[in-house]
Short mmCIF file of C-alpha atoms and ligand atoms in Angstrom, two decimals:
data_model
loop_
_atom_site.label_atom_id
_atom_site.label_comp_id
_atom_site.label_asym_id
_atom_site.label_seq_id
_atom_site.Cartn_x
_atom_site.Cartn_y
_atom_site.Cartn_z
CA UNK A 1 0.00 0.00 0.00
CA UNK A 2 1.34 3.86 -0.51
CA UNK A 3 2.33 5.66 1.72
CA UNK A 4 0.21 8.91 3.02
CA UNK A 5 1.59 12.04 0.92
CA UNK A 6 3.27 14.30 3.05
CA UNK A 7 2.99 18.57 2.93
CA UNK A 8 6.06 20.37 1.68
CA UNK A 9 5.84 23.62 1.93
CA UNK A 10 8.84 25.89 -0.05
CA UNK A 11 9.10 29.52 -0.15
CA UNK A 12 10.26 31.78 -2.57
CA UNK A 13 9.40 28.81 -4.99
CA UNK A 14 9.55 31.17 -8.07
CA UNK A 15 13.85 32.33 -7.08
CA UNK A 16 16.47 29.95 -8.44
CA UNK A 17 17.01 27.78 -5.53
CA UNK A 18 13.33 26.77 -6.20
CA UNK A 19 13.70 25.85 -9.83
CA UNK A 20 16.94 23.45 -9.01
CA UNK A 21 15.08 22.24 -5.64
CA UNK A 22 11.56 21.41 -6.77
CA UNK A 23 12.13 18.60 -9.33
CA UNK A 24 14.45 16.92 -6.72
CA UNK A 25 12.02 16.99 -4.17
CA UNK A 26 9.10 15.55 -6.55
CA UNK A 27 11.48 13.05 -7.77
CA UNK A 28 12.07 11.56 -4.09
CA UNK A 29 15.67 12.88 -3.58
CA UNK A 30 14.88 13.95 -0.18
CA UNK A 31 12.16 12.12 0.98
CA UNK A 32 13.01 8.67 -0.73
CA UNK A 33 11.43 6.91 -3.43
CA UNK A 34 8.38 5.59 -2.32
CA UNK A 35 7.04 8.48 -0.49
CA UNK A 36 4.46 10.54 -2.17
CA UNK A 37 4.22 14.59 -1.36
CA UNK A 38 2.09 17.69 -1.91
CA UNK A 39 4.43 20.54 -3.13
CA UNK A 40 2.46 24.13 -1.23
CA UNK A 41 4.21 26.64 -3.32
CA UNK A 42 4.50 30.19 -1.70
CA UNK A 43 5.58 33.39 -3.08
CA UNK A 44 5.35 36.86 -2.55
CA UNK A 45 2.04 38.21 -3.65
CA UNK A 46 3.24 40.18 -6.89
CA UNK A 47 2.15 39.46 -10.07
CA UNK A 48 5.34 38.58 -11.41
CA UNK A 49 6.32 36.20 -9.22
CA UNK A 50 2.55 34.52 -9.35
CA UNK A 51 3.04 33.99 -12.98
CA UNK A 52 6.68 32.78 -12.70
CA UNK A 53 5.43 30.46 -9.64
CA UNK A 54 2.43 28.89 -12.22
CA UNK A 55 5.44 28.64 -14.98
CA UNK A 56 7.54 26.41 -12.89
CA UNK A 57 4.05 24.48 -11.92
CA UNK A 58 3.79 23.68 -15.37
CA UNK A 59 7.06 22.54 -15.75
CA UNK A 60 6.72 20.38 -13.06
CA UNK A 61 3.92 19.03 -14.14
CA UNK A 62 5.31 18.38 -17.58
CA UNK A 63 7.94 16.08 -15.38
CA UNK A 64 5.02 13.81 -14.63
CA UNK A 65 6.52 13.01 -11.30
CA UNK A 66 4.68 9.42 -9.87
CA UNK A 67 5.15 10.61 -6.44
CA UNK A 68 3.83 14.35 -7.31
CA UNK A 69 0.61 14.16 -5.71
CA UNK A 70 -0.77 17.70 -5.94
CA UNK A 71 0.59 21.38 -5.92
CA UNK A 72 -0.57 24.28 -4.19
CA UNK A 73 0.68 28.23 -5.47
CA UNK A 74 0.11 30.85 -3.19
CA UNK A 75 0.57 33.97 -1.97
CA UNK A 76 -1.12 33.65 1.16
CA UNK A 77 1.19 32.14 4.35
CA UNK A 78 -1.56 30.43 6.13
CA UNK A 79 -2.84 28.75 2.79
CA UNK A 80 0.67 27.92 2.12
CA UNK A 81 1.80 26.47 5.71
CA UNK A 82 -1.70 24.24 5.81
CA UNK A 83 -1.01 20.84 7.12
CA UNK A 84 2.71 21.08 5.92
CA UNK A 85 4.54 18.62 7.60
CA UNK A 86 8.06 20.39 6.41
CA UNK A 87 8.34 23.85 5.72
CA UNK A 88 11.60 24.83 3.82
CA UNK A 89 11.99 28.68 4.13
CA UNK A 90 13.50 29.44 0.94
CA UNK A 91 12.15 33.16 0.31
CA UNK A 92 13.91 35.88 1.70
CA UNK A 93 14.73 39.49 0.26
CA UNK A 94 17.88 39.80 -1.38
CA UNK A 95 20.64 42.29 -0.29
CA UNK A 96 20.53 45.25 -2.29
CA UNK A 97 23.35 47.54 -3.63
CA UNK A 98 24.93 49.14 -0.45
CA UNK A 99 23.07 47.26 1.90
CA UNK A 100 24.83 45.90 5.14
CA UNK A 101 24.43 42.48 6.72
CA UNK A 102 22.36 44.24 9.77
CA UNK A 103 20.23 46.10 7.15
CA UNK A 104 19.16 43.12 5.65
CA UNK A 105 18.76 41.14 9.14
CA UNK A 106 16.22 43.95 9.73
CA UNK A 107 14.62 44.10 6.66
CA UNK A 108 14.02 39.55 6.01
CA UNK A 109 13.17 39.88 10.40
CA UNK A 110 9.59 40.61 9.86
CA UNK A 111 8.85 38.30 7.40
CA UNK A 112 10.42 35.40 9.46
CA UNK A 113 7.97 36.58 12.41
CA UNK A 114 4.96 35.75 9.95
CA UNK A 115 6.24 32.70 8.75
CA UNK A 116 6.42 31.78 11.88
CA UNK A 117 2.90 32.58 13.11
CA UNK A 118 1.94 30.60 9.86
CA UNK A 119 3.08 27.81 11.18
CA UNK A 120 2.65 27.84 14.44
CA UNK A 121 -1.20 28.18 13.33
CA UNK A 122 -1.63 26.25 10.34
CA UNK A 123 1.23 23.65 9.92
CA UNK A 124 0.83 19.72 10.93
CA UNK A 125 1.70 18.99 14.47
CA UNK A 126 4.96 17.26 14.10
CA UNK A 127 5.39 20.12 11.71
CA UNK A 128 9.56 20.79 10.89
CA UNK A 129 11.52 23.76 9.59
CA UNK A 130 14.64 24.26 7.37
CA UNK A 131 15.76 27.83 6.65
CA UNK A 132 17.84 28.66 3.85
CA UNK A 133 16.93 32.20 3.55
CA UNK A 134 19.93 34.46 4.61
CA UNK A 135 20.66 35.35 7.34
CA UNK A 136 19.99 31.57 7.92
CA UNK A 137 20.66 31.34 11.33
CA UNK A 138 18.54 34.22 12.51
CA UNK A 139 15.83 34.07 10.20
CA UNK A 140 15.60 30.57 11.72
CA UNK A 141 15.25 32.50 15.82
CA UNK A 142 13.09 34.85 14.92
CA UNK A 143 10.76 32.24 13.08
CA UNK A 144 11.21 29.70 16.07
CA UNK A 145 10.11 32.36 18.81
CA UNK A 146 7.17 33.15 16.74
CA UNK A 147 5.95 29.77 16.75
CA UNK A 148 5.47 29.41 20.29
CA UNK A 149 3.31 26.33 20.34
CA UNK A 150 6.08 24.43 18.08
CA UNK A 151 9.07 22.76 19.76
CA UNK A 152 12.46 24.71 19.45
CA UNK A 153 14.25 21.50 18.37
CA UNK A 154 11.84 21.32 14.75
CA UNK A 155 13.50 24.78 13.91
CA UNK A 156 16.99 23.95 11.81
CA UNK A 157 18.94 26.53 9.29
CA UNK A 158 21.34 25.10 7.00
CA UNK A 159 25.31 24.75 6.81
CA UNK A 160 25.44 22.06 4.75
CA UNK A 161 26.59 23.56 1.57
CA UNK A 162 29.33 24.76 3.70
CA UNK A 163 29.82 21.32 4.78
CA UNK A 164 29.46 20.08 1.03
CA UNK A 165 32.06 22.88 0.01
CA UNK A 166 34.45 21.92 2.67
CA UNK A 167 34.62 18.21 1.88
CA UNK A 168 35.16 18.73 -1.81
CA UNK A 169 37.91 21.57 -0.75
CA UNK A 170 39.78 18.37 1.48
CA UNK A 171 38.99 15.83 -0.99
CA UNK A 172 40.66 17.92 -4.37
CA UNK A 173 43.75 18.86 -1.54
CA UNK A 174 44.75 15.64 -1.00
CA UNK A 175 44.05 14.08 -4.23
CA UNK A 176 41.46 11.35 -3.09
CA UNK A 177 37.54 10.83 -4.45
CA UNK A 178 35.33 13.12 -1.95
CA UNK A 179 33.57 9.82 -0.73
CA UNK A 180 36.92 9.53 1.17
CA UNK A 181 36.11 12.77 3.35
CA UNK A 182 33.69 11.94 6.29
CA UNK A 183 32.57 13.75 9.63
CA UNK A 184 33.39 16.98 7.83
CA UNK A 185 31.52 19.66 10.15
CA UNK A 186 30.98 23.55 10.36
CA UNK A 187 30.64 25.30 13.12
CA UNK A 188 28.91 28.38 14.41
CA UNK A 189 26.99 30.90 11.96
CA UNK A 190 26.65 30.16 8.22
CA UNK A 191 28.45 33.67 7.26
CA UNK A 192 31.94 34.54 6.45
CA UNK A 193 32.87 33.85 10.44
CA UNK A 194 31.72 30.05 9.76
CA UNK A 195 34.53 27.30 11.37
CA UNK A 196 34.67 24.76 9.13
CA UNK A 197 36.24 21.56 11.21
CA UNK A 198 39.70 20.22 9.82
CA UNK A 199 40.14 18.36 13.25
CA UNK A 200 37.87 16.12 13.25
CA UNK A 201 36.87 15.22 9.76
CA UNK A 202 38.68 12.29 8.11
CA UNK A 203 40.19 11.44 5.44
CA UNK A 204 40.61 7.29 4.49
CA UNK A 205 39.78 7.10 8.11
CA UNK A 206 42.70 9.32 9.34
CA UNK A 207 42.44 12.60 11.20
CA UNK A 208 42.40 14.83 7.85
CA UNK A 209 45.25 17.55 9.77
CA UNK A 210 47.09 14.08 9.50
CA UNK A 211 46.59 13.55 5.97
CA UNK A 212 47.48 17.24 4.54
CA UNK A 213 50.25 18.15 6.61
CA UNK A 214 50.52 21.47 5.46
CA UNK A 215 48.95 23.22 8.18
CA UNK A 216 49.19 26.68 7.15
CA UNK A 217 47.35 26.03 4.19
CA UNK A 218 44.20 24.21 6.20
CA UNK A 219 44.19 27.13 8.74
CA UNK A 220 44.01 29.79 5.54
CA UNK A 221 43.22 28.93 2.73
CA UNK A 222 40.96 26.48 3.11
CA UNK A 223 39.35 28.33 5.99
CA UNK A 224 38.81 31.41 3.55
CA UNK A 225 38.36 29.52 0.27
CA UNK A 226 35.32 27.59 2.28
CA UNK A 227 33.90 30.95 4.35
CA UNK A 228 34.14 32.87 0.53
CA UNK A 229 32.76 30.28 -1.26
CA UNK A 230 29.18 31.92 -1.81
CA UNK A 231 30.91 34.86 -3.11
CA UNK A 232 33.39 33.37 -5.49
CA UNK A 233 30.75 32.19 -6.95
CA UNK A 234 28.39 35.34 -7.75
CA UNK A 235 31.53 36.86 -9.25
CA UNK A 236 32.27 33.78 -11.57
CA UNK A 237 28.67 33.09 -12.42
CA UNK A 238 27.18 36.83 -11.31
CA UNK A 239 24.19 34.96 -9.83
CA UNK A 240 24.34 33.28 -6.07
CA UNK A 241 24.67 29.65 -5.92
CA UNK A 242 21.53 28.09 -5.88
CA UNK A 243 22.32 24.54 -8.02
CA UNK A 244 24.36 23.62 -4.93
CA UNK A 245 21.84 25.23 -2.20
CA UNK A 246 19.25 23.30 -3.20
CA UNK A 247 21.37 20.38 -3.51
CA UNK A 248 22.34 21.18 0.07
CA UNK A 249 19.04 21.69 1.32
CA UNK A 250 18.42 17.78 -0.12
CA UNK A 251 20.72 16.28 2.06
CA UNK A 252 20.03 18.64 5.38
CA UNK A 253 16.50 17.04 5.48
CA UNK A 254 17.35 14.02 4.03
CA UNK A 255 19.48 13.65 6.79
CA UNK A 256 17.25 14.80 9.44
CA UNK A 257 14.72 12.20 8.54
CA UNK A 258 17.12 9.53 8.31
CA UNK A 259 19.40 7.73 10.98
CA UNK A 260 22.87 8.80 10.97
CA UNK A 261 25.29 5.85 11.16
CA UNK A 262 26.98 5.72 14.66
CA UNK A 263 30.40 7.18 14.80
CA UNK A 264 28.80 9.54 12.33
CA UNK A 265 27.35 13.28 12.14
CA UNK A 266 26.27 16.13 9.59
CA UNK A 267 26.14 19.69 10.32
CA UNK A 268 23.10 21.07 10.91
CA UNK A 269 22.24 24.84 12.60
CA UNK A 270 20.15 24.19 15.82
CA UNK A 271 18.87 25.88 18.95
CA UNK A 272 22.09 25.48 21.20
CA UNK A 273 21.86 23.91 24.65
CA UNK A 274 24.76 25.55 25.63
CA UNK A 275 27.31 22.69 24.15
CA UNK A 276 30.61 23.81 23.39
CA UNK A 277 30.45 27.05 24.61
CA UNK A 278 27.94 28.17 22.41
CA UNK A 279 25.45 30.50 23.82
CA UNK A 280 21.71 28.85 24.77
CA UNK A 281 19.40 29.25 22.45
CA UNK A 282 21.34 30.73 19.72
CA UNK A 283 20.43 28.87 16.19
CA UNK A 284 24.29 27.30 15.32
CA UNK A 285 25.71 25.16 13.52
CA UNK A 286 26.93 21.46 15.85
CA UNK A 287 27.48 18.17 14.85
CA UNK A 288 24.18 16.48 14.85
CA UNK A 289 23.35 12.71 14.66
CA UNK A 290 19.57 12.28 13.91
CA UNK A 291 17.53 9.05 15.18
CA UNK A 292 15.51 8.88 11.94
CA UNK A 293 12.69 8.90 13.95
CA UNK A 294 12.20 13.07 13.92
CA UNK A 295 14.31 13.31 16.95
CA UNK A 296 17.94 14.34 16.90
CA UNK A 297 20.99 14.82 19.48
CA UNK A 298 24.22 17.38 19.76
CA UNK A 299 27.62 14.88 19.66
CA UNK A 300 29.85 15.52 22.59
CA UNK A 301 32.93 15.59 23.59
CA UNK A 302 34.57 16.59 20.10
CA UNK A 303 37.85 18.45 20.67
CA UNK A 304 38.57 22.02 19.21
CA UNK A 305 41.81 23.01 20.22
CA UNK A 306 42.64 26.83 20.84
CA UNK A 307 42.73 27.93 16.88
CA UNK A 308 38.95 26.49 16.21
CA UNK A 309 37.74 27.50 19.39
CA UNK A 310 38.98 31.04 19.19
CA UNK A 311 37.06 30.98 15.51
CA UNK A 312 34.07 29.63 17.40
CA UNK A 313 34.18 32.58 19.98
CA UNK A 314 33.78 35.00 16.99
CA UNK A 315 31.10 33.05 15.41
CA UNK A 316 29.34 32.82 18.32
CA UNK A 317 29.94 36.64 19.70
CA UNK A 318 28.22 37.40 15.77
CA UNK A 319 24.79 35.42 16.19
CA UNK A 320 24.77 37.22 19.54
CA UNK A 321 25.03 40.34 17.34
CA UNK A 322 22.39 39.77 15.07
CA UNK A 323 20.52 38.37 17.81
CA UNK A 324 20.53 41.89 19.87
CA UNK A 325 19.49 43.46 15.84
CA UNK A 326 16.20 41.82 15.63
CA UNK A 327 15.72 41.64 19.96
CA UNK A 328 12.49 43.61 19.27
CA UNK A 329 11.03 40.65 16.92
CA UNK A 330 11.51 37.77 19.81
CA UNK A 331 9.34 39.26 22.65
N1 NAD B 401 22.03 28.87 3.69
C1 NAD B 401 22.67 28.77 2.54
O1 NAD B 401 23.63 28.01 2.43
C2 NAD B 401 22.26 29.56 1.33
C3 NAD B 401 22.90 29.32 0.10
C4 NAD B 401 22.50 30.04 -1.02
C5 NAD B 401 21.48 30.99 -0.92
N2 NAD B 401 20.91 31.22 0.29
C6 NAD B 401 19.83 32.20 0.44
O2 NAD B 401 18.63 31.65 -0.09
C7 NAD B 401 17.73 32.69 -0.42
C8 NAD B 401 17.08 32.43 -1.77
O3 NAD B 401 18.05 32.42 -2.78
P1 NAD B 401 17.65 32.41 -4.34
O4 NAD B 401 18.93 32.36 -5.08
O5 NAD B 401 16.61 31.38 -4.60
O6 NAD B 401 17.04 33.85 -4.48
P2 NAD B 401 16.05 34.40 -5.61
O7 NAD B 401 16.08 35.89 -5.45
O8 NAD B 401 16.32 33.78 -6.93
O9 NAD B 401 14.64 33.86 -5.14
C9 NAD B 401 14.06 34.23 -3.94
C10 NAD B 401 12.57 34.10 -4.12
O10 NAD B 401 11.98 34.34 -2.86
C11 NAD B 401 10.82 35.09 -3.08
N3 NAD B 401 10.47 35.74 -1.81
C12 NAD B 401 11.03 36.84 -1.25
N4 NAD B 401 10.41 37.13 -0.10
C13 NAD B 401 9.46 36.18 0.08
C14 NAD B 401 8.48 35.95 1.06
N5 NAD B 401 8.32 36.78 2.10
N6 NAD B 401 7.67 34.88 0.93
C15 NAD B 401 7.78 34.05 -0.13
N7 NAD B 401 8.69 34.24 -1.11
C16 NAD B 401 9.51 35.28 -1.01
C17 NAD B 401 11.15 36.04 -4.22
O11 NAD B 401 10.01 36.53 -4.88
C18 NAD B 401 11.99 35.13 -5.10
O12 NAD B 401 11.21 34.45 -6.07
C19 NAD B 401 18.56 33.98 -0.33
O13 NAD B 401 18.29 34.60 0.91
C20 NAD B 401 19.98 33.48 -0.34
O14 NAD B 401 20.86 34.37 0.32
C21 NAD B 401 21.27 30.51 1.41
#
């Protein structure tokens, strides 16, 4: 017998993350294979984006998708957050020309405060929440304190394109197929101050500091090459990534909904509880092993050292930044 369609809700389903994300999801990329879904479209209510939201209906359609049950395009939150048992916040408002990072915390804040009331209201009980909108991390507080009826632990933002980015970086350094790389983690906010791990990823099952000896270059340029990633690539391409965000957004809920092997972990941004240092109830990124049963724990006891930790610190000290921007949107 089928299974019981599940609600996936995407924002900003009209922008380019959308059109690379959409197909994968009705294919069964992140849900698997034999589960059927509803696809709740939401955009922003402007004509434009209404008609480029039915064009990419159509196309979908035209895939002819077997597990593509039905598709809803709207404009309206609480329409769009009905019964959704995910809701991938996509949709944010792009920074424009001599905008700083606090302007556009400010202006994407308010939005994330409706979202959030959307689904606090309308979503499916066991209702869960990926946001890939920048800021990420915030966008992902402000959301989960205005959803005060759904637990903080459904509310995730996602580093693993920065995880994705820093494997491949490891893999091409030492000259070995990126399905050698594992436990490769980020830390802290997804921004330029992100950590990515060289510690304790692996390489062929050896510490990967072990494996490229050349220190100097895993403590520059692959810190900068992986924290400058996103905008290496607008200059090469002059559009954001968005092939590789949705393909990152794939595996951060395909990973939450499956068991991670023991021994194992992905990063993933949640509410902290205060583990390593990092300040409670921030939204950063940990090493997270998920129970495949909707449930999820923090790994402990993974060592820093002074050089990741002090990178930590200023990670940390930045969420509490942004945090103190948008303090008027989490009362
Ligand atoms: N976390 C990550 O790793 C990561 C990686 C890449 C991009 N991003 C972020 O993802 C977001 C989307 O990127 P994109 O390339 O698809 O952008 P895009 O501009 O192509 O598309 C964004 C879409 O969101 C819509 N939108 C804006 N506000 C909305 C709202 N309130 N409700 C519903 N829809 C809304 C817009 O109309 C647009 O269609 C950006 O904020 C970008 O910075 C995050």
């Amino acid at each position: 017998m089928s299974k019981t369609p599940i609600h996936v809700a995407v924002t900003g389903a009209a922008g380019q993350i959308g059109y690379a994300l959409l197909p994968r999801i009705a294919s069964g990329q992140m849900f698997g294979p034999d589960q059927p879904v509803v696809l709740r479209l939401i955009e922003i209510p402007h004509e434009k984006a209404m008609a480029a939201l039915k064009g990419v209906a159509m196309e979908l359609e035209d895939c002819a998708f077997p597990l593509l049950r039905d598709m809803v395009l709207t404009s309206d939150v609480n329409e769009g957050f009905r019964d959704a048992n995910w809701a991938l916040l996509v949709g944010a408002k792009p920074r424009g020309p001599g905008m700083e990072r606090g302007d556009l915390i400010k202006e994407n804040g308010p939005i994330f405060v409706g979202q959030g009331r959307a689904i606090n209201d309308h979503a499916s009980a066991d209702v869960r929440v990926a946001v890939v909108g920048n800021p990420c991390n915030t966008n992902a507080l402000i959301a989960m304190h205005a959803a005060k009826d759904v637990p903080n632990e459904r509310f995730t933002a996602m580093t693993r394109l920065d995880q994705n980015r820093a494997e491949a970086q490891l893999a091409q350094k030492a000259g070995v197929a990126v399905s050698e790389v594992h436990n490769m983690l980020i830390w802290g906010n997804h921004s330029a101050t992100q950590v990515p791990d060289f510690k304790n990823a692996t390489i062929g099952g050896k510490p990967a500091d072990e494996v490229i000896t050349d220190h100097e270059w895993l403590k520059n340029d692959f810190f900068s090459t992986v924290q400058k990633r996103g905008a290496a690539i607008i200059q090469a391409r002059g559009l954001s990534s968005a092939m590789s965000a949705a393909n990152g957004l794939i595996d951060h809920v395909h990973d939450l909904v499956n068991a991670t092997a023991d021994g194992s972990w992905r990063s993933v941004c949640v509410p902290s509880d205060g583990s390593y240092g990092v300040t409670e109830g921030l939204i950063s990124s940990f090493p997270v092993q998920s129970d495949g049963q909707g449930g999820y724990k923090i790994v402990q006891g993974l060592e820093l050292g002074d050089f990741l930790s002090g990178k930590l610190k200023a990670s940390v000290a930045e969420l509490e930044e942004e945090r103190e921007t948008v303090a008027d949107l989490l009362s």
